[in-house]
Coordinates of C-alpha atoms and ligand atoms in Angstrom, one line a residue:
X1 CA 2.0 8.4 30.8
X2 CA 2.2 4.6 30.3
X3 CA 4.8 3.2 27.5
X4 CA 4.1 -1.0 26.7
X5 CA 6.2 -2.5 23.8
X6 CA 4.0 -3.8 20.5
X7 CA 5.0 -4.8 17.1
X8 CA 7.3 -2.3 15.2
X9 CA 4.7 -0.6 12.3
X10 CA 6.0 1.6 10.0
X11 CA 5.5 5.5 9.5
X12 CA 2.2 6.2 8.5
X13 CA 2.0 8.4 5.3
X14 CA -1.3 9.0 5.2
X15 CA -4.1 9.8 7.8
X16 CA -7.9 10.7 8.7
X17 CA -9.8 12.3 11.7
X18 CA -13.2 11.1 12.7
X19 CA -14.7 13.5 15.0
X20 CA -17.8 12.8 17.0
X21 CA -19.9 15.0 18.8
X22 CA -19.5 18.8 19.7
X23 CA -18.4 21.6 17.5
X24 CA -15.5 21.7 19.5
X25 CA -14.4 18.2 18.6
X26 CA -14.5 19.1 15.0
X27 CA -11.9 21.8 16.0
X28 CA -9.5 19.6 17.4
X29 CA -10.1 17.1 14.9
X30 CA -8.7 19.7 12.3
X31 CA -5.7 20.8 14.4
X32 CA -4.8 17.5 14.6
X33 CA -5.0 17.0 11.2
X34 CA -3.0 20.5 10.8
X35 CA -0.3 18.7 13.6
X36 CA 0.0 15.5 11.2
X37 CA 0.4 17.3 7.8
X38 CA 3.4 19.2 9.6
X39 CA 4.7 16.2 10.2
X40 CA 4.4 15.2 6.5
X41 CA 1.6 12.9 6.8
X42 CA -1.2 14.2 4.3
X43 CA -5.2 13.4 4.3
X44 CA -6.3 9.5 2.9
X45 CA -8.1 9.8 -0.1
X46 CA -11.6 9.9 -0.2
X47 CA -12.7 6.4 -0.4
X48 CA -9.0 5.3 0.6
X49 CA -7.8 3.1 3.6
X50 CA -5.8 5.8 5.8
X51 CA -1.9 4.4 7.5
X52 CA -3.5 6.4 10.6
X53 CA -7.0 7.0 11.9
X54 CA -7.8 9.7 14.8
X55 CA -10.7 8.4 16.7
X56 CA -11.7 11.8 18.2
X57 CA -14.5 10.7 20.7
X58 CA -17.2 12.1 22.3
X59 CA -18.5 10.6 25.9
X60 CA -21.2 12.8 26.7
X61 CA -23.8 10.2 25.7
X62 CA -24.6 6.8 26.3
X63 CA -22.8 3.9 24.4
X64 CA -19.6 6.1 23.4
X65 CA -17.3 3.5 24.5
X66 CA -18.6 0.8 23.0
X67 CA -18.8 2.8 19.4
X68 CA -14.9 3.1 19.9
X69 CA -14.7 -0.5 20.6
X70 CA -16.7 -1.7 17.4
X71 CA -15.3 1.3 15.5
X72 CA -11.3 0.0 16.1
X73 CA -13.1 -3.4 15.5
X74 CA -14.1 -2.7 12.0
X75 CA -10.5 -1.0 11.6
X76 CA -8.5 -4.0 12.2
X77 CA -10.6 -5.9 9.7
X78 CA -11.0 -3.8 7.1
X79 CA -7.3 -3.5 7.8
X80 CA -6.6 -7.5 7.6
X81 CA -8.7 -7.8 4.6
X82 CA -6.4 -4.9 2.4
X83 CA -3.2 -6.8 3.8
X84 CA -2.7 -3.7 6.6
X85 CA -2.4 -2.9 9.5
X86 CA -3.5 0.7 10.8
X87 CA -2.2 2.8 13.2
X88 CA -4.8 3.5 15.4
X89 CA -5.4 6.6 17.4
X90 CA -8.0 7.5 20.4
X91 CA -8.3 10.8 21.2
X92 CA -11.1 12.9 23.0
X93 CA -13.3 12.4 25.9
X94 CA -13.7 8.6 25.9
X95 CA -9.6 8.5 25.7
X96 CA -9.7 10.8 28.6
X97 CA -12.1 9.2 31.0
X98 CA -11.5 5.5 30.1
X99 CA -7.8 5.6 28.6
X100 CA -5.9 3.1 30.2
X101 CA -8.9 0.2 29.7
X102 CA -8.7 1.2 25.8
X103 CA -5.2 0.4 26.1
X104 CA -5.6 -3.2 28.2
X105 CA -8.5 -4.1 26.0
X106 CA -8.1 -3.1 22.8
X107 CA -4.0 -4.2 21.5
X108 CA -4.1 -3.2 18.2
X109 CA -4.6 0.9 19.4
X110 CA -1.3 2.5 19.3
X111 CA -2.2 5.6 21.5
X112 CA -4.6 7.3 23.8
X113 CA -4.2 11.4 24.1
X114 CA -6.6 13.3 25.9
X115 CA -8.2 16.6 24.7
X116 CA -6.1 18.9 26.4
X117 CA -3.0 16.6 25.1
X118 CA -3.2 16.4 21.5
X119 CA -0.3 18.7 20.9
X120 CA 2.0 15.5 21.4
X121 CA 0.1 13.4 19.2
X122 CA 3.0 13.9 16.4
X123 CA 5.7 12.5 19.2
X124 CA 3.3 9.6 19.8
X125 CA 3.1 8.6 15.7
X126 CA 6.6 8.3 16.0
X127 CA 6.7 6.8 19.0
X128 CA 3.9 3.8 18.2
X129 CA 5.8 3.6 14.4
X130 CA 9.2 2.9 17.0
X131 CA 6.9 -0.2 18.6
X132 CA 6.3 1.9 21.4
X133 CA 2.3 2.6 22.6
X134 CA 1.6 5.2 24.4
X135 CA -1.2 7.6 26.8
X136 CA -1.0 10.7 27.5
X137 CA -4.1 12.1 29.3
X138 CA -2.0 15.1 31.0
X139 CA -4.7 18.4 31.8
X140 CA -1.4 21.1 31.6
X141 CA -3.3 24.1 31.5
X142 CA -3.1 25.9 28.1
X143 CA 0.1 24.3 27.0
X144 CA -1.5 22.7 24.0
X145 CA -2.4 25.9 21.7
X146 CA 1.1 27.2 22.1
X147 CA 2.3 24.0 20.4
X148 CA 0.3 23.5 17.7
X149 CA 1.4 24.3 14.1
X150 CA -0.2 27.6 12.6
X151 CA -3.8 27.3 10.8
X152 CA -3.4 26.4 7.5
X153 CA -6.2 27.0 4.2
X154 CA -9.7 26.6 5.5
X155 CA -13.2 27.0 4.0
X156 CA -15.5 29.9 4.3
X157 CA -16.6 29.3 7.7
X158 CA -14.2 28.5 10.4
X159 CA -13.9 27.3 14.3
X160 CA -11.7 29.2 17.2
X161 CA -12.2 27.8 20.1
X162 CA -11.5 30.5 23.0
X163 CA -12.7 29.0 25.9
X164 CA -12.1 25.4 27.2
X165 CA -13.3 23.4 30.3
X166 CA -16.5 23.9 32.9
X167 CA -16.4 24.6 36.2
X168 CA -20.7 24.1 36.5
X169 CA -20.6 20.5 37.8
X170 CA -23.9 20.3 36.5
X171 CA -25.0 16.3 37.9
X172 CA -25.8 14.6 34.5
X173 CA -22.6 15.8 33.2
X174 CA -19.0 14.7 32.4
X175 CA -17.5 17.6 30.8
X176 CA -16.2 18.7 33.8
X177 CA -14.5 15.6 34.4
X178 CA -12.9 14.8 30.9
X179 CA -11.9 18.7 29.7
X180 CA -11.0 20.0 33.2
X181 CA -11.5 23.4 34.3
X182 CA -12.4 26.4 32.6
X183 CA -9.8 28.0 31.0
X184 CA -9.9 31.4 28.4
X185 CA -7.2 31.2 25.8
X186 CA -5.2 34.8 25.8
X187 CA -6.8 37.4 23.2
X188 CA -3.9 38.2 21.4
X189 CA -3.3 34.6 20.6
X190 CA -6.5 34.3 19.8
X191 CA -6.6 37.3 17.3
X192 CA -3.9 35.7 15.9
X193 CA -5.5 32.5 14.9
X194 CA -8.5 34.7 13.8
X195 CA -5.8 36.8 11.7
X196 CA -4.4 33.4 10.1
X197 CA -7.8 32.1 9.5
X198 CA -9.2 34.7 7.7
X199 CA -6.0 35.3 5.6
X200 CA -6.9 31.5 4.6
X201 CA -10.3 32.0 3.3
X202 CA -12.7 31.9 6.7
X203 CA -15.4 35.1 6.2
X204 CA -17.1 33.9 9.1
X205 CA -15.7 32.6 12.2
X206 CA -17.7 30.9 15.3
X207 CA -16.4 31.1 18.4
X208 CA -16.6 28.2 20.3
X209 CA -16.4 27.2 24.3
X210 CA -18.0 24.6 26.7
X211 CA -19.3 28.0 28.2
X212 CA -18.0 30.5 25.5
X213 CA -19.6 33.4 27.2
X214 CA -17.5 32.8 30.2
X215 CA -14.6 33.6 28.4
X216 CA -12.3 37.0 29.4
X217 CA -8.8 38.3 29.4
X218 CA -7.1 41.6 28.9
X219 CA -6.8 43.8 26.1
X220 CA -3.5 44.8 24.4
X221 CA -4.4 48.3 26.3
X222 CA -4.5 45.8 29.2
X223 CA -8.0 46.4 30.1
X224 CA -10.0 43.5 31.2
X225 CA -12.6 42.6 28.9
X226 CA -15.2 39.7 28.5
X227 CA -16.6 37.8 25.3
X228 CA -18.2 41.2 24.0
X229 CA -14.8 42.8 23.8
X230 CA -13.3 40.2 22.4
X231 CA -16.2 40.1 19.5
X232 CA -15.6 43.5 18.7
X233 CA -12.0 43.7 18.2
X234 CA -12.4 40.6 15.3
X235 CA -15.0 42.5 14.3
X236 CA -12.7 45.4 13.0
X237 CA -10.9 42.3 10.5
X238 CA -11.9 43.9 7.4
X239 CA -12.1 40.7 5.6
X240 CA -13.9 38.5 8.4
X241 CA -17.9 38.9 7.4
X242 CA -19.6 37.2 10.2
X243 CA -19.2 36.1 13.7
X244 CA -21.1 33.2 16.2
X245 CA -20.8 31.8 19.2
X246 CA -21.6 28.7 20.9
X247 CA -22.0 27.7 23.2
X248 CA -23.5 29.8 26.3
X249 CA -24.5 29.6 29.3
X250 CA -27.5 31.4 31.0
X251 CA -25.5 32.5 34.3
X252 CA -22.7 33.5 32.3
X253 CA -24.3 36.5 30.2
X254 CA -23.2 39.6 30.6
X255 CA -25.0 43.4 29.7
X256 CA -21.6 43.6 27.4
X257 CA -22.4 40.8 25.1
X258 CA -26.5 41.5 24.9
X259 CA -25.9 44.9 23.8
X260 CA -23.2 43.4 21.2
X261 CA -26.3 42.0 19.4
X262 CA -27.9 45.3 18.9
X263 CA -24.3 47.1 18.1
X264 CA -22.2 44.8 16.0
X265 CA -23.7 44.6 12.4
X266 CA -21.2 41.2 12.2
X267 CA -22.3 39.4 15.1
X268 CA -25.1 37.2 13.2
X269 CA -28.4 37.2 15.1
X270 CA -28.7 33.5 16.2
X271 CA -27.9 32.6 20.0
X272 CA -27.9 29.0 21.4
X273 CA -28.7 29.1 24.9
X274 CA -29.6 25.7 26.3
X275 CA -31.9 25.8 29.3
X276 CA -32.4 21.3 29.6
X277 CA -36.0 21.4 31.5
X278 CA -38.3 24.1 32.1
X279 CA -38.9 22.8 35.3
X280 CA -37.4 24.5 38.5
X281 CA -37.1 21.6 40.5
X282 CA -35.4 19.1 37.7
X283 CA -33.0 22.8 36.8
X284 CA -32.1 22.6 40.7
X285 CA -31.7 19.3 40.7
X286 CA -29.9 19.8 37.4
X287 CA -27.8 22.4 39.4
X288 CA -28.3 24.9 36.7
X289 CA -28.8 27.4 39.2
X290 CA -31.0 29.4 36.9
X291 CA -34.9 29.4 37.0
X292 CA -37.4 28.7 33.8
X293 CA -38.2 32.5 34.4
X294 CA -34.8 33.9 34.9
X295 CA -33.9 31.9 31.5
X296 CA -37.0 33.9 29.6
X297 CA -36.1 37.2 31.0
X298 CA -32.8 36.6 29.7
X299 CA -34.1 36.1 26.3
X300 CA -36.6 38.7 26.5
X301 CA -33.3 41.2 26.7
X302 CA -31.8 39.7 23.3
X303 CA -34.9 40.3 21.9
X304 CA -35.4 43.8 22.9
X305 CA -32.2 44.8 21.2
X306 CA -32.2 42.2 18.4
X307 CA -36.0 41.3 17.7
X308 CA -35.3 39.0 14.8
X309 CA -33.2 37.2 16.6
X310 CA -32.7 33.2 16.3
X311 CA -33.5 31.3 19.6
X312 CA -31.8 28.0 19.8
X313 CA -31.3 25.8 23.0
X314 CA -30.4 22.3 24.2
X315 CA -32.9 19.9 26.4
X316 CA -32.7 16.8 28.4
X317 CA -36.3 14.9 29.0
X318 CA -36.3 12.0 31.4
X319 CA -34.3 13.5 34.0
X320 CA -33.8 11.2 38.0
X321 CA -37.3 11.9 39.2
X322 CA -38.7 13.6 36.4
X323 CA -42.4 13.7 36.7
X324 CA -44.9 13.7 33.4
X325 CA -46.3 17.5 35.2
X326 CA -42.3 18.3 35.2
X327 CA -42.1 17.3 31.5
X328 CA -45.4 19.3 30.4
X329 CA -43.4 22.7 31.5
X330 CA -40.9 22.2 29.6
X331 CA -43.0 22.0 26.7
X332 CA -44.7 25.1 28.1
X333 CA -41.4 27.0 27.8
X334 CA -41.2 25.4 24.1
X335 CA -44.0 27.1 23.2
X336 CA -43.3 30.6 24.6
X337 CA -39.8 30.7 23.4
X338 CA -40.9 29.5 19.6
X339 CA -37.1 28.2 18.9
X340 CA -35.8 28.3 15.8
X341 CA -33.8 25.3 16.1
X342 CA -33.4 23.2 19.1
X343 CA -31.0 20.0 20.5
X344 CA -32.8 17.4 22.5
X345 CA -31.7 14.3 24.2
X346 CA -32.8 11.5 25.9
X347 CA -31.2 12.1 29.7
X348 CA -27.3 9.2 29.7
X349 CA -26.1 8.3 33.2
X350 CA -23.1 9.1 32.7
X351 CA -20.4 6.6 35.1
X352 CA -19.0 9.1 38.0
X353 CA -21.7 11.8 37.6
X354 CA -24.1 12.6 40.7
X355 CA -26.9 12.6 38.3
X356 CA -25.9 8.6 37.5
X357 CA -26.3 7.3 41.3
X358 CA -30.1 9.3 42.2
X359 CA -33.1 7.5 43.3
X360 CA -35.9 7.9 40.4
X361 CA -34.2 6.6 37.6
X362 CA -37.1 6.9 34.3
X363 CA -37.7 3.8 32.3
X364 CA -36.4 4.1 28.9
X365 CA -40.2 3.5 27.0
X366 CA -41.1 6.9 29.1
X367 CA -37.9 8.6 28.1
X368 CA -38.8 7.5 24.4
X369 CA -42.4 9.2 24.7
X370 CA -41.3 12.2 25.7
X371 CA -38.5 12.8 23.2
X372 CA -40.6 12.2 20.6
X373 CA -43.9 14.8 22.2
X374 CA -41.0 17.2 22.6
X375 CA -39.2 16.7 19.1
X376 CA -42.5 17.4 17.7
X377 CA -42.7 20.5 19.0
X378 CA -39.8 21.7 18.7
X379 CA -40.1 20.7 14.7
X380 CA -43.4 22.2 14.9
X381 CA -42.0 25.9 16.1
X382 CA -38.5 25.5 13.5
X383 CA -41.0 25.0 10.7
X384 CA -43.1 27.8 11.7
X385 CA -39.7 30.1 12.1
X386 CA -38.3 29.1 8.4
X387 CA -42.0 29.3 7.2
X388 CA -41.8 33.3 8.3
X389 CA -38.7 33.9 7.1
X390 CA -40.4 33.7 2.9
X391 CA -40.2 36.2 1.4
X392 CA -37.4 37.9 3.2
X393 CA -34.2 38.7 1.1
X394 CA -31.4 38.0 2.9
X395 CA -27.4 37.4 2.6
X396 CA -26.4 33.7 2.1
X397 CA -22.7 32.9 3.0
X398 CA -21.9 29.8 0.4
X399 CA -20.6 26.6 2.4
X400 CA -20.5 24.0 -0.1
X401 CA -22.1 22.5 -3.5
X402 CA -25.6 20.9 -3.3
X403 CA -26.7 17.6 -5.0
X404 CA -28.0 19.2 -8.1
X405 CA -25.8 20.6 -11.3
X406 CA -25.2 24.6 -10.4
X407 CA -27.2 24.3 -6.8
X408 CA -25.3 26.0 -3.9
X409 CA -25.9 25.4 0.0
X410 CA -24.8 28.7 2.2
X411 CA -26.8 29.8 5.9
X412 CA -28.8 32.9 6.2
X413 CA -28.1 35.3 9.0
X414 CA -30.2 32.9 11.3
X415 CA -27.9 29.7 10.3
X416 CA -30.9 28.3 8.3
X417 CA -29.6 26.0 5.5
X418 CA -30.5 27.8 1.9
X419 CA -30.7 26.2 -1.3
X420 CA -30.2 28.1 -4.5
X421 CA -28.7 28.3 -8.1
X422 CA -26.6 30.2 -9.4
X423 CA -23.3 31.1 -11.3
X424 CA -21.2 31.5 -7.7
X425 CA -18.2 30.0 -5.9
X426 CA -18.1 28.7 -2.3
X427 CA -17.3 31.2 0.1
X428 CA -19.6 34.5 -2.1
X429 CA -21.6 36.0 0.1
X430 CA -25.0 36.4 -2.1
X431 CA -28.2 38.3 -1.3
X432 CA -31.0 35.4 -1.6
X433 CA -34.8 35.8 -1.9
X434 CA -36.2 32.8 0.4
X435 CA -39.2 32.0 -1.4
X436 CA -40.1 28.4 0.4
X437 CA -39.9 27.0 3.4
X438 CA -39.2 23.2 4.6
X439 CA -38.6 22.0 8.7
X440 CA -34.4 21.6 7.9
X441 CA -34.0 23.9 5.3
X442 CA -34.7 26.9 2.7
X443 CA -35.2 27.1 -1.1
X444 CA -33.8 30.5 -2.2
X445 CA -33.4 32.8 -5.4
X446 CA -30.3 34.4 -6.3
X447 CA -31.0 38.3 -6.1
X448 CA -27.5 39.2 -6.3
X449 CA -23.7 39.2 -5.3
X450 CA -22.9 41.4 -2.7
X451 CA -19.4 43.3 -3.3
X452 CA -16.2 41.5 -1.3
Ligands
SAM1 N1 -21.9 23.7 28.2 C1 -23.0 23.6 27.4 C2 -24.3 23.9 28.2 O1 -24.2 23.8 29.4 O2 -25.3 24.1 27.7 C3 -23.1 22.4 26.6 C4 -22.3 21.2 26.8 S1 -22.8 19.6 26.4 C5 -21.5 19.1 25.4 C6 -24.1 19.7 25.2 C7 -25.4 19.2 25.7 O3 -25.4 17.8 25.9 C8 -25.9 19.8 27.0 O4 -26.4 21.1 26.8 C9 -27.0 18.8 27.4 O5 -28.2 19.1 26.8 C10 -26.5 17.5 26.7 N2 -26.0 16.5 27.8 C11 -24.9 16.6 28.6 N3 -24.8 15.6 29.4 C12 -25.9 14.8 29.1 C13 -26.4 13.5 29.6 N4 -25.8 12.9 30.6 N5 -27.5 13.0 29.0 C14 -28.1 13.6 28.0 N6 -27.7 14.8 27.5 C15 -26.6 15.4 28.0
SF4_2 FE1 -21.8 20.2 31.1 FE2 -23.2 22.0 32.6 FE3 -20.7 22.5 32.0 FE4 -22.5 22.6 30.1 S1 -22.4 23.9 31.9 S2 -20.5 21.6 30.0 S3 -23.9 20.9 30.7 S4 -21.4 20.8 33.3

């Protein structure tokens, strides 16, 4: 922990959280929010300068650290030209891998804290209002939860995160690096926080994890159980309607948690399970240490006990050495799967990575080809999944308002975005007719409310 002496600033009173990247970020991003309001400092207004801004990074791709830079950049002038100056924040990945540089290069930052350090961000408010800047980029394993302030009012659909690091080393990744290794927060903890959330509005909770089907623990009978065991016993929340996960990996699937799909009526039938190439020797190379077939056997089980179930997944094109016959398989395995949504990225050296230093480095034009033949088919196979869902009446969980007078926005079963109108309130869970179909999203009819 480094201390440097700056200018006293006063207490901030008021503050905002800009998350980037994962799901997971967004979840930190509101229990430091949660951490700050405890401390008496409430949310800036919408359209209002904050006293304090959280940067809460994300380093996984290219450019990260330069976003941060011109991000605090813009802060410090929008600051100068109101006659302020804001407390500035870094937290996340970027804070973790490249704290200490933030904190030579960039003065008017008050404090760095890592992702597994947030827990002291409260101290370090005090601490930069004192004059006093500050890092903390400790990894203490699991000390953060028990330290954070209990979950306050939340919407309809809600975050847990239950698992935490990755111990895959897969070679175009940082993860490993900036959230350390995998840890599974305790289940009575987490049902707990499940407990809390639901009490405070959340009907459907996603479980969240760098590898979320690694997590396990033990029971309160003391039996050892994995992510399955852990879905059922929330599952028994009378009031908690729906449950996810994200996000998985392939070698971490257990019998346990396929069979939860065909068992638990709550467990929504949507899986994201990112497979990057669909090429053997880029997924060695990758050191995914699973196989293009191994990953469709795998599927093939979901589907045998859930057949409507959502396939979702993550990609990488333009992988070291990648070759255009390497690229084409992956849009093989695009078009047997037929996912129903899809992430896809251009492949980001990423500084300290094994992936970063290997011969066969693709030119960017080539990268840019084939993100745009594999967008297009992934597009191609989401339409055609949201196409075959009209005419199905399903349950919509209500998430927010849309643009229009009376429109609502909730997801289906399958997380597909559904538009409808109606005399409801966010949070109903309504049954909806979909009667048309777009590439992002559903028009729907209101068929009725379904009893709390
Ligand atoms: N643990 C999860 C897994 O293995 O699927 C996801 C973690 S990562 C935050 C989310 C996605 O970012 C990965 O699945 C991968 O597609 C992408 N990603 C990670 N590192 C990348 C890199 N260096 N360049 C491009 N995409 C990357
Ligand atoms: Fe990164 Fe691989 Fe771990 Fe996912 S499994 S977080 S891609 S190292």
């Amino acid at each position: 922990m480094g201390r440097l002496l700056m200018k006293p600033t006063t207490t901030p009173k008021t503050y905002r959280v800009k998350s980037f990247g994962c799901q997971m970020n967004v979840y930190d991003g509101e229990r430091m929010g949660e951490l700050l309001e405890a401390q008496g400092i409430t949310p800036a207004p919408e359209g209002e300068d904050a006293d304090l801004v959280v940067l809460n990074t994300c380093h996984i791709r290219e450019k990260a650290t330069e976003k941060v830079y011109s991000d605090i950049g813009r802060l410090v002038k929008s600051g100068e030209e109101a006659g302020k100056k804001p407390m500035i924040a870094v937290a996340g990945c970027v804070a973790q891998a490249e704290g200490e540089e933030i904190m030579a290069r960039a003065p008017a930052v008050g404090m760095v804290v890592g992702p597994q350090a947030y827990h002291r961000l409260g101290d370090m408010v005090k601490d930069a209002a004192a004059g006093r800047r500050g890092t903390d980029t400790d990894m203490p394993e699991d000390a953060k939860f028990a330290a954070l302030p209990a979950r306050r009012k939340v919407a309809a659909t809600a975050f847990l995160t239950v698992q935490e690091g990755c111990d895959k080393f897969c070679t175009y990744c940082v993860v490993p690096y900036t959230r350390g290794a995998e840890i599974s927060r305790p289940y009575s903890d987490l049902l707990r926080e499940a407990e809390k959330l639901v009490e405070a509005g959340a009907r459907e909770l996603t479980l969240l994890g760098q590898n979320v089907n690694a997590w396990s623990g033990e029971n309160d009978k003391g039996r050892a159980i994995g992510l399955d065991g852990l879905i059922r016993a929330l599952a028994a929340l009378p009031d908690l309607h729906r449950i996810r996960y994200t996000t998985s990996h392939p070698n971490d699937m257990t019998e346990g948690l396929i069979a939860a799909h065909g068992e638990v009526e709550k467990l929504m039938p949507y899986l994201h399970l990112p497979v990057q190439s669909g090429s053997d020797r880029v997924l060695k190379a990758m050191n995914r240490s699973h196989t293009a077939e191994s990953y469709l056997k795998l599927l093939d089980r979901f589907r045998a006990v859930r057949p409507d179930i959502a396939l979702s997944g993550d990609f990488i094109v333009g992988f070291p050495g990648e070759t255009e016959a390497e690229f084409e398989e992956t849009l093989a395995l695009v078009d047997e799967v037929k996912y129903a949504a899809a992430f896809s990225f251009k492949y980001s050296p990423r500084p300290g990575t094994p992936a970063a230093s290997m011969d066969g480095q693709i030119a960017p034009q080539v990268m840019d080809e084939r993100l745009q033949r594999l967008q297009a088919a992934l597009n191609r196979h989401q339409l055609a999944f949201n196409e075959a869902s009209v005419g199905k009446t399903c349950t919509v969980l209500i998430e927010r308002k849309g643009k229009h007078p009376g429109q609502w926005l909730g997801k289906s079963p399958w997380l597909q975005s559904v538009f409808f109108e109606g005399d409801c309130a966010m949070g109903d869970l309504v049954e909806v007719e979909l009667v048309q179909a777009g590439p992002n999203s559903l028009a729907g009819q209101l068929v009725t409310k379904v009893p709390a």
